Tab-separated table of C-alpha atoms in Angstrom:
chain	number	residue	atom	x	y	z
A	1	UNK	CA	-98.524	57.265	-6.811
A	2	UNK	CA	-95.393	55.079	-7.650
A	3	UNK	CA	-94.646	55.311	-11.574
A	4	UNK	CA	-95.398	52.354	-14.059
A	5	UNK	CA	-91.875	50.582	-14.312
A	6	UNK	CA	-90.331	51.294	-18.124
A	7	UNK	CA	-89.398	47.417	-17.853
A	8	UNK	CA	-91.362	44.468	-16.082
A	9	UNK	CA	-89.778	41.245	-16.560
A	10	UNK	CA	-92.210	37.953	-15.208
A	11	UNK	CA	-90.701	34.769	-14.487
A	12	UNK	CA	-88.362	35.050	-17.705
A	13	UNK	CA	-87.415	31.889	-19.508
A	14	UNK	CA	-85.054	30.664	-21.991
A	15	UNK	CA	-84.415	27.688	-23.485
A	16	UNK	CA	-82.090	26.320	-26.355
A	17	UNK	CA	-82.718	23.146	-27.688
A	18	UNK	CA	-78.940	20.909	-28.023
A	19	UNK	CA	-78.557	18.286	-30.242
A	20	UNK	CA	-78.599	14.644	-29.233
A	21	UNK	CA	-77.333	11.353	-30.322
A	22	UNK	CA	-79.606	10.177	-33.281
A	23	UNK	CA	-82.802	8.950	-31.599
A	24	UNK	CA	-81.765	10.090	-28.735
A	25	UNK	CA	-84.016	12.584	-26.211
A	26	UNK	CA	-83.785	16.106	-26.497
A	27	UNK	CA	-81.956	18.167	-24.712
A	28	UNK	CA	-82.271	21.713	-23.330
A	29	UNK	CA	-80.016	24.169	-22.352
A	30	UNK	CA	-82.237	26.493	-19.744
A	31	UNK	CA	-79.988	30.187	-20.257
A	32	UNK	CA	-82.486	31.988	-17.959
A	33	UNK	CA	-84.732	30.517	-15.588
A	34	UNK	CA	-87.484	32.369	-13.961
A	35	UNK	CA	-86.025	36.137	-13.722
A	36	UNK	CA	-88.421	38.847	-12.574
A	37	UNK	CA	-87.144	42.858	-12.696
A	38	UNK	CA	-88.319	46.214	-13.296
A	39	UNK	CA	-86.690	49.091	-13.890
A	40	UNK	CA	-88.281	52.934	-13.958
A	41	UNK	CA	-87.728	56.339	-15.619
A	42	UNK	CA	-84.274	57.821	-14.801
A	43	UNK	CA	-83.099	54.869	-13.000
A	44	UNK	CA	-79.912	52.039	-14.250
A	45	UNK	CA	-80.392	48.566	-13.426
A	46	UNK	CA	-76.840	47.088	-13.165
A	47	UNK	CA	-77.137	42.797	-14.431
A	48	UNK	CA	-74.395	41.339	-13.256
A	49	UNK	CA	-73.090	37.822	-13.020
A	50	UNK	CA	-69.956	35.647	-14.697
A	51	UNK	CA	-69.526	34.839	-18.447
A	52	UNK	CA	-72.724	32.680	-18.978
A	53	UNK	CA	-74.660	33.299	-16.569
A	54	UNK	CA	-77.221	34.140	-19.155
A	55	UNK	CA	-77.114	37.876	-18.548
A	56	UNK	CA	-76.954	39.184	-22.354
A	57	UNK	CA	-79.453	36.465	-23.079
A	58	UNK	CA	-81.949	38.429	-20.557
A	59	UNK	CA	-81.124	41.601	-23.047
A	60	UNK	CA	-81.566	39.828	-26.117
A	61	UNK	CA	-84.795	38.577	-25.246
A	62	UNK	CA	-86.244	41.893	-23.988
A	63	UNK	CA	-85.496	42.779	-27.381
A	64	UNK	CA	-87.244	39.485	-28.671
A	65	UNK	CA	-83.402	38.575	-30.436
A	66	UNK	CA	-84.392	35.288	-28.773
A	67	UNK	CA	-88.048	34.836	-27.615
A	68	UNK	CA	-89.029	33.733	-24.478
A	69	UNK	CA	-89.733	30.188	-24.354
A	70	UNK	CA	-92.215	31.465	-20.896
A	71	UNK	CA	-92.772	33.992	-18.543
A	72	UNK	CA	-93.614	37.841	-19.932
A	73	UNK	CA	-92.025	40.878	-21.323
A	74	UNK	CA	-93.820	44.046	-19.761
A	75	UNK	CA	-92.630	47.656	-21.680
A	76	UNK	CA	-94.635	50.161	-20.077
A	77	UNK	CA	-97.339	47.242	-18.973
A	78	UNK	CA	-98.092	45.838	-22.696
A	79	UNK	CA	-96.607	42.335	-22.577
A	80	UNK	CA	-94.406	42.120	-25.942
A	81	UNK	CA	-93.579	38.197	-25.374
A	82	UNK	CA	-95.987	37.475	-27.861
A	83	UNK	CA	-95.541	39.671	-30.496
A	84	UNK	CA	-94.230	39.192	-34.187
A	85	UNK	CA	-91.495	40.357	-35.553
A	86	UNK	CA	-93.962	43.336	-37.214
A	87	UNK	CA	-95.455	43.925	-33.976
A	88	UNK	CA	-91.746	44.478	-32.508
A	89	UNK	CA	-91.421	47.505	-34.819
A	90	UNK	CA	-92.844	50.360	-32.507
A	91	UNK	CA	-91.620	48.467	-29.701
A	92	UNK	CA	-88.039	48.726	-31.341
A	93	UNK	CA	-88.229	52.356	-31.279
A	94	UNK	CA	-88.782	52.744	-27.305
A	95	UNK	CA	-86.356	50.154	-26.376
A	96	UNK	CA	-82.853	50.433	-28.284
A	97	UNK	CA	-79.433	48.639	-27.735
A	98	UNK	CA	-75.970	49.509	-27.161
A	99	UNK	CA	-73.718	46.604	-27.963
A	100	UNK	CA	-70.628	45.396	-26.430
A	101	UNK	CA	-68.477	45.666	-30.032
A	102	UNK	CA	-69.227	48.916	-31.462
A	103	UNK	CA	-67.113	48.124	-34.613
A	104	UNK	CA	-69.043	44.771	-35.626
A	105	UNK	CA	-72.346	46.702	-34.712
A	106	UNK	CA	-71.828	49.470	-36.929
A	107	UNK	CA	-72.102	48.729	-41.119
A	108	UNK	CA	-68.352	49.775	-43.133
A	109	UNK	CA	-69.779	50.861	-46.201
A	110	UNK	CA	-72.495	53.473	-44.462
A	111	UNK	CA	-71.364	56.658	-43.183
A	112	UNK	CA	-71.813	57.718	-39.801
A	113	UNK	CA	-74.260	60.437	-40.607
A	114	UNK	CA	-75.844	57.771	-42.184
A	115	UNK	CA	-76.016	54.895	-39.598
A	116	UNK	CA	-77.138	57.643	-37.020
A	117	UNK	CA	-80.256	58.644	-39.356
A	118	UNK	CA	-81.254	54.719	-40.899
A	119	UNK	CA	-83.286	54.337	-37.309
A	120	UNK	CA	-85.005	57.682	-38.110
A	121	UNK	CA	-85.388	56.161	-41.747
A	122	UNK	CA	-86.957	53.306	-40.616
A	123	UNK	CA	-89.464	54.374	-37.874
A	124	UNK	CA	-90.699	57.094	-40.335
A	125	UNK	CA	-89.715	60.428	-38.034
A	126	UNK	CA	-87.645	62.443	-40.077
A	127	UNK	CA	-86.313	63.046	-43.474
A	128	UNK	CA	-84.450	65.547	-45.235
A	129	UNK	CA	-83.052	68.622	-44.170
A	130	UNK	CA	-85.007	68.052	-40.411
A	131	UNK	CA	-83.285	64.259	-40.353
A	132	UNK	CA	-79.613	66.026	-41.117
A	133	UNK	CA	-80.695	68.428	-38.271
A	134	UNK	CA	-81.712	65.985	-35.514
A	135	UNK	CA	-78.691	63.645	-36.777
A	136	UNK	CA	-76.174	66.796	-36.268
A	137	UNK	CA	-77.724	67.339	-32.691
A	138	UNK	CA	-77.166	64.269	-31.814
A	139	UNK	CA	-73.826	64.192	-32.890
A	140	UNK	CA	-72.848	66.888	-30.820
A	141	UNK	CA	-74.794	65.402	-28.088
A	142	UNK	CA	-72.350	61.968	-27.278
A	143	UNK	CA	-69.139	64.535	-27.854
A	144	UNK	CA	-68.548	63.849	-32.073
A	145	UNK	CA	-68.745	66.449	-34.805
A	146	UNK	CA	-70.914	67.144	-37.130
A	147	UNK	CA	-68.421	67.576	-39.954
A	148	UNK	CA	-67.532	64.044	-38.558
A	149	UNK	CA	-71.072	62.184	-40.471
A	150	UNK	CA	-69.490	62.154	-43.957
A	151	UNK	CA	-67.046	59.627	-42.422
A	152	UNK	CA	-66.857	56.204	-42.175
A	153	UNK	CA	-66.773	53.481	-39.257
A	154	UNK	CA	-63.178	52.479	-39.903
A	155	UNK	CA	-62.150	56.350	-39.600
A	156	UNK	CA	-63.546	56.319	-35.777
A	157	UNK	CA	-61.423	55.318	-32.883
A	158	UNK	CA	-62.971	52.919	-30.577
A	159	UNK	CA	-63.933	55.073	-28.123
A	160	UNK	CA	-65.970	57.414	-30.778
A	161	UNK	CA	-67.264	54.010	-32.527
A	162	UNK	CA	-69.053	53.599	-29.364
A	163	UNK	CA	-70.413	57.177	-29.075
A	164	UNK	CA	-71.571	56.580	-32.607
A	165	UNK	CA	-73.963	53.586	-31.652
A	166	UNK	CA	-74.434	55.329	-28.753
A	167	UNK	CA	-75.935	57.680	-30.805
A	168	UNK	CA	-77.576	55.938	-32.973
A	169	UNK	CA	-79.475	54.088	-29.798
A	170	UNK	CA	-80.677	57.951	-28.773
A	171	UNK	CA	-81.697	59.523	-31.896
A	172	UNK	CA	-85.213	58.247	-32.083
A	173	UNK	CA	-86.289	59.214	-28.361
A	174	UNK	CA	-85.968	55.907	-26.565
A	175	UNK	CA	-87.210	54.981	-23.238
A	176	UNK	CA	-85.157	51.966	-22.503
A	177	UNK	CA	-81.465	51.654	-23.290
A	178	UNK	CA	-80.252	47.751	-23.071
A	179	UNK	CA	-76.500	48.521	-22.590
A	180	UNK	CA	-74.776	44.862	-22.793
A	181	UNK	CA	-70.816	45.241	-22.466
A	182	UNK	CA	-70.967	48.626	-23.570
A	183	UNK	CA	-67.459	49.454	-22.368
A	184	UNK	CA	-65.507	46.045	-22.073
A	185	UNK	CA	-64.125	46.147	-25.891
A	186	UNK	CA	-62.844	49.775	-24.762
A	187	UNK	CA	-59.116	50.889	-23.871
A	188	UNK	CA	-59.159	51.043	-19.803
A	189	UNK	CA	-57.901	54.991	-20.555
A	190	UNK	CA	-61.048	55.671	-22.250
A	191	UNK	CA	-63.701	53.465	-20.382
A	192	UNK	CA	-64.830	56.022	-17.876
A	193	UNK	CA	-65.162	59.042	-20.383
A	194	UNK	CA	-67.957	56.749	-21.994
A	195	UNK	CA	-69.755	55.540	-18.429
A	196	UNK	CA	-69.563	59.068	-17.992
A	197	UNK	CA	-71.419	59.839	-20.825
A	198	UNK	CA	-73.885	57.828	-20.789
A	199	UNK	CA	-74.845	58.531	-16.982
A	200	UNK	CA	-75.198	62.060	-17.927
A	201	UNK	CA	-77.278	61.109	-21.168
A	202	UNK	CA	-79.706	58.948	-18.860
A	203	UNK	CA	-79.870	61.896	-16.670
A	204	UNK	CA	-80.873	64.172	-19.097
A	205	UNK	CA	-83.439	62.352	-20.915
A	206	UNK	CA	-84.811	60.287	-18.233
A	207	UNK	CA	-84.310	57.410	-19.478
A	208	UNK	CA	-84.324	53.727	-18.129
A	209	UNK	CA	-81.040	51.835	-18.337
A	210	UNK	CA	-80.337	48.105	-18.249
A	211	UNK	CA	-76.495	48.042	-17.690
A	212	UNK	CA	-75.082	44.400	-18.407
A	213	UNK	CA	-71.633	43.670	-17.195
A	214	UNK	CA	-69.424	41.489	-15.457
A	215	UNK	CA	-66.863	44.290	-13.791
A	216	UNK	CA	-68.727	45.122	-10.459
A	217	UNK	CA	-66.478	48.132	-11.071
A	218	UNK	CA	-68.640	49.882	-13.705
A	219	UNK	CA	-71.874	48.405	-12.222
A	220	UNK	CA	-70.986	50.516	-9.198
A	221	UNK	CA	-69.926	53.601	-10.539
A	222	UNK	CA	-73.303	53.329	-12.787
A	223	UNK	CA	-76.188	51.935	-11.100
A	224	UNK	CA	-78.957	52.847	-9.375
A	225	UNK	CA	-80.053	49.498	-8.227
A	226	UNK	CA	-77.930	46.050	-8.781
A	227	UNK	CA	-78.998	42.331	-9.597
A	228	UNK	CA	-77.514	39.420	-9.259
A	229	UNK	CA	-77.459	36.450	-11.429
A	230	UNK	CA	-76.161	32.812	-11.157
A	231	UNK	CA	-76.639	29.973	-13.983
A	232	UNK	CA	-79.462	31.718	-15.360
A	233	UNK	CA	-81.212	32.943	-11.588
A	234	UNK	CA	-81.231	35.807	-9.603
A	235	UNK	CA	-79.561	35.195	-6.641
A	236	UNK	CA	-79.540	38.862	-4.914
A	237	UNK	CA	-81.091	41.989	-5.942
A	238	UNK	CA	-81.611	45.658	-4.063
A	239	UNK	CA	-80.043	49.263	-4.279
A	240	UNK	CA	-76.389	49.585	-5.244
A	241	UNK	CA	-75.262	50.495	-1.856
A	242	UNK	CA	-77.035	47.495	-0.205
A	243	UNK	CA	-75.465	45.400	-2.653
A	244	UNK	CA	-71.710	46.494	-2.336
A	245	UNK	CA	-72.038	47.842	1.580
A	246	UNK	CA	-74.425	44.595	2.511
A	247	UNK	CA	-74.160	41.789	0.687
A	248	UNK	CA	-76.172	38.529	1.785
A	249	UNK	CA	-75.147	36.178	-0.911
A	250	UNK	CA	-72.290	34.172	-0.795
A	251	UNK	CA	-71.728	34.275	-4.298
A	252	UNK	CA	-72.702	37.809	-4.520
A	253	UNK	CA	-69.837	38.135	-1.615
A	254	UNK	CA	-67.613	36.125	-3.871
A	255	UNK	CA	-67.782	38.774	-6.641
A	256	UNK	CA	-67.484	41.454	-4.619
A	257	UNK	CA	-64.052	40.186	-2.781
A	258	UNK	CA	-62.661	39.826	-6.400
A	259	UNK	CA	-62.929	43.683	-7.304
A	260	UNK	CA	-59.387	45.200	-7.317
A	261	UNK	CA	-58.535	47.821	-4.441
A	262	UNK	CA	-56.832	51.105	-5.482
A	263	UNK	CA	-54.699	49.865	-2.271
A	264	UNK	CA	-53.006	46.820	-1.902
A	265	UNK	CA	-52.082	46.990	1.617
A	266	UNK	CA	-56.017	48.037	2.607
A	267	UNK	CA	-57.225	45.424	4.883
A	268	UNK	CA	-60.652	44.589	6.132
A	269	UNK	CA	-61.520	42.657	3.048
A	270	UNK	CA	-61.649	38.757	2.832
A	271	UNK	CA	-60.470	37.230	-0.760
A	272	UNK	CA	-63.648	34.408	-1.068
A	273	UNK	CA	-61.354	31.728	-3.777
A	274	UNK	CA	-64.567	29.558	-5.196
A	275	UNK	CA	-64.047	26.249	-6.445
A	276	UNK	CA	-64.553	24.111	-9.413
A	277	UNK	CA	-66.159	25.457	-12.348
A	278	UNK	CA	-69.992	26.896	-13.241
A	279	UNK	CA	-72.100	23.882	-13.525
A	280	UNK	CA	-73.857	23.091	-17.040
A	281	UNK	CA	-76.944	24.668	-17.820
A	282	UNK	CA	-78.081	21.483	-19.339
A	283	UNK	CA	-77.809	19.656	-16.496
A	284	UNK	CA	-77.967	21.774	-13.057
A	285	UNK	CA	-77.213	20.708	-9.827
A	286	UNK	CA	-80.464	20.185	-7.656
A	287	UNK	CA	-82.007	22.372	-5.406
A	288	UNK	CA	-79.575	25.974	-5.151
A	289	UNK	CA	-77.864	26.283	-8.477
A	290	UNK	CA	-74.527	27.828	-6.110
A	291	UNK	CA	-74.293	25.024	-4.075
A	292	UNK	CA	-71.749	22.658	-5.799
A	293	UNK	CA	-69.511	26.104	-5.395
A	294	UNK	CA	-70.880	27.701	-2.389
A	295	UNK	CA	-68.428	27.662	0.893
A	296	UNK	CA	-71.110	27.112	3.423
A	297	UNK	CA	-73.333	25.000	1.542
A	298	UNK	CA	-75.570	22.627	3.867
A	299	UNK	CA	-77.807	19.295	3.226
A	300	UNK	CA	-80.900	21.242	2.618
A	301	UNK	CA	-78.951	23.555	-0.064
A	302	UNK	CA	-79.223	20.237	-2.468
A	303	UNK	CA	-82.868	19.073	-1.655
A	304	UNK	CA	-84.644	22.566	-1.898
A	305	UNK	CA	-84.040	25.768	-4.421
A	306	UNK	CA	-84.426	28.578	-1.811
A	307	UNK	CA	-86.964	31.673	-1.771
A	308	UNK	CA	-86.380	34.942	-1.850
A	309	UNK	CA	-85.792	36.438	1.813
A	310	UNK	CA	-86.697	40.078	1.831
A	311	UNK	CA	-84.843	42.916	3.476
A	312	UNK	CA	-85.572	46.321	4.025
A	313	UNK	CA	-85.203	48.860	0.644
A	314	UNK	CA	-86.170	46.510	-1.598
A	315	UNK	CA	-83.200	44.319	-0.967
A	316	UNK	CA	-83.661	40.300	-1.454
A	317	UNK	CA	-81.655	37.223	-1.845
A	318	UNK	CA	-81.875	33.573	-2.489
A	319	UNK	CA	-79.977	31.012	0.158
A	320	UNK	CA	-81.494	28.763	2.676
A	321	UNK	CA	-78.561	29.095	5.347
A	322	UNK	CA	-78.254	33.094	4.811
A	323	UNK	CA	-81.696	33.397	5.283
A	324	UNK	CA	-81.287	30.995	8.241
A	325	UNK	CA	-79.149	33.843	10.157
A	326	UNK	CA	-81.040	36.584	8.859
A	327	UNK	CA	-84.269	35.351	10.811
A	328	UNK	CA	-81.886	34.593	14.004
């Protein structure tokens, strides 16, 4: 019998209201339109897209940051979407987040001993000498020192600022890590010591990962299964090696032709150059969101927002003339 996913997202929605002229209608800016994932035990989800594309606002609201304005929030199949803030609390405990700036995430005037232990403060599990205890394990368990809690943020390189909120996300047992940029505000030297890490970590405890980034790089190197997204839509989704080996999207193709080879002179590989600029998310283009971009774009791409073809593995994507040449 096939697990209960960690994470069920249903038709996800998010909308900001914008401010008009005076007496003038309201506008919306729609960040994420309809997106529906899951992601189980032990496995990384890699959400990728460009800057905007509404990725970290699909994090934010699975931690109800922002809350959905539709669609539902599953955590182990209890839909959170419409709980308070006080309902959040337990929640908060299973599902913790690693941000992308680990020195505006982490307070100055608290010690790291001290920022590690507040989540174990304030979900009531441990206090005392067991609270120094779990706090020390932990420590040793993202590579720091203990003898390194009695100091503060400021005394941390970047690279062990982000093991610190790395730890901080682990020390109360989670079962969903939402890891937004966790290594983009990191030296390229020390990047992969920290994706490193944090594979193993997920290894060892099982845990389910939502990996948010914009290098395909990284998503690679850390996923287990990759989606797609495009002005607030997912426009592919499947394993990682369908993704990178087999791509069916043409923006997803895009991205993927834009990812630096260790060898310049490597051939094989056709640079896809889009044009223009991402269309406003207050006022999309008509039927496929890609299309004003999109390099083989056809009449029906403007008149119709595509389904979802389905492949084998779990693999899907969203484009009328793909799909097209698929079924031929």
């Amino acid at each position: 019998m096939t697990p209960m996913p960690i994470l069920e997202l249903d038709g996800l929605v998010k909308r900001f209201p914008i401010k008009s002229r005076l007496f003038g209608p309201k506008q919306w800016l729609t960040a994420v339109n309809g997106v529906s994932l899951e992601i189980r035990a032990g496995e990384t989800l890699g959400l990728v897209g460009e800057s905007g594309c509404g990725k970290s606002t699909v994090g934010k609201a699975i931690m109800k940051l922002h809350d959905p304005s539709d669609g539902r929030i599953l955590i182990k199949g209890k839909d959170i979407a419409p709980l308070t803030r006080a309902g959040m609390k337990p929640v908060w405990r299973k599902v913790q987040t690693i941000f992308q700036d680990p020195f505006a995430s982490l307070n100055p005037r608290m010690t790291a001993g001290a920022i590690v232990g507040e989540p174990l403060t304030i979900h009531g599990l441990a206090k005392g000498a067991e609270k120094v205890r779990i706090v020390s394990d932990t420590f040793r368990k993202v590579g720091l020192r203990p003898d390194q809690m009695d100091r503060f943020a400021h005394e941390f390189s970047g690279g062990q600022r982000q093991r610190l909120s790395i730890a901080r996300a682990l020390v109360v047992g989670p079962d969903l890590i939402i890891a937004d940029e966790p290594v983009s505000a990191l030296d390229v030297s020390i990047q992969a010591s920290v994706i490193n890490l944090l594979i193993r970590l997920q290894k060892e405890m099982g845990l389910a990962m939502l990996f948010i980034s914009h290098d395909m790089s990284v998503v690679e190197h850390v996923s287990h299964r990759v989606a797609v997204m495009y002005l607030g839509r997912l426009v592919e989704s499947g394993p990682r090696d369908q993704i990178f080996r087999n791509p069916q999207h043409p923006y997803t193709r895009a991205l993927l032709s834009a990812v630096p080879v260790a060898d310049p002179s490597r051939r094989g590989r056709e640079r896809i150059v889009l044009k223009g600029d991402v269309p406003s998310p207050i006022d999309p283009p008509s039927g496929c969101p890609f299309r004003t971009r999109c390099p083989i774009a056809e009449d029906v791409c403007a008149s119709a927002m595509p389904g979802v073809t389905a492949l084998s593995h779990g693999h899907g994507f969203a484009c009328h003339v793909r799909a097209r040449e698929v079924v031929a």
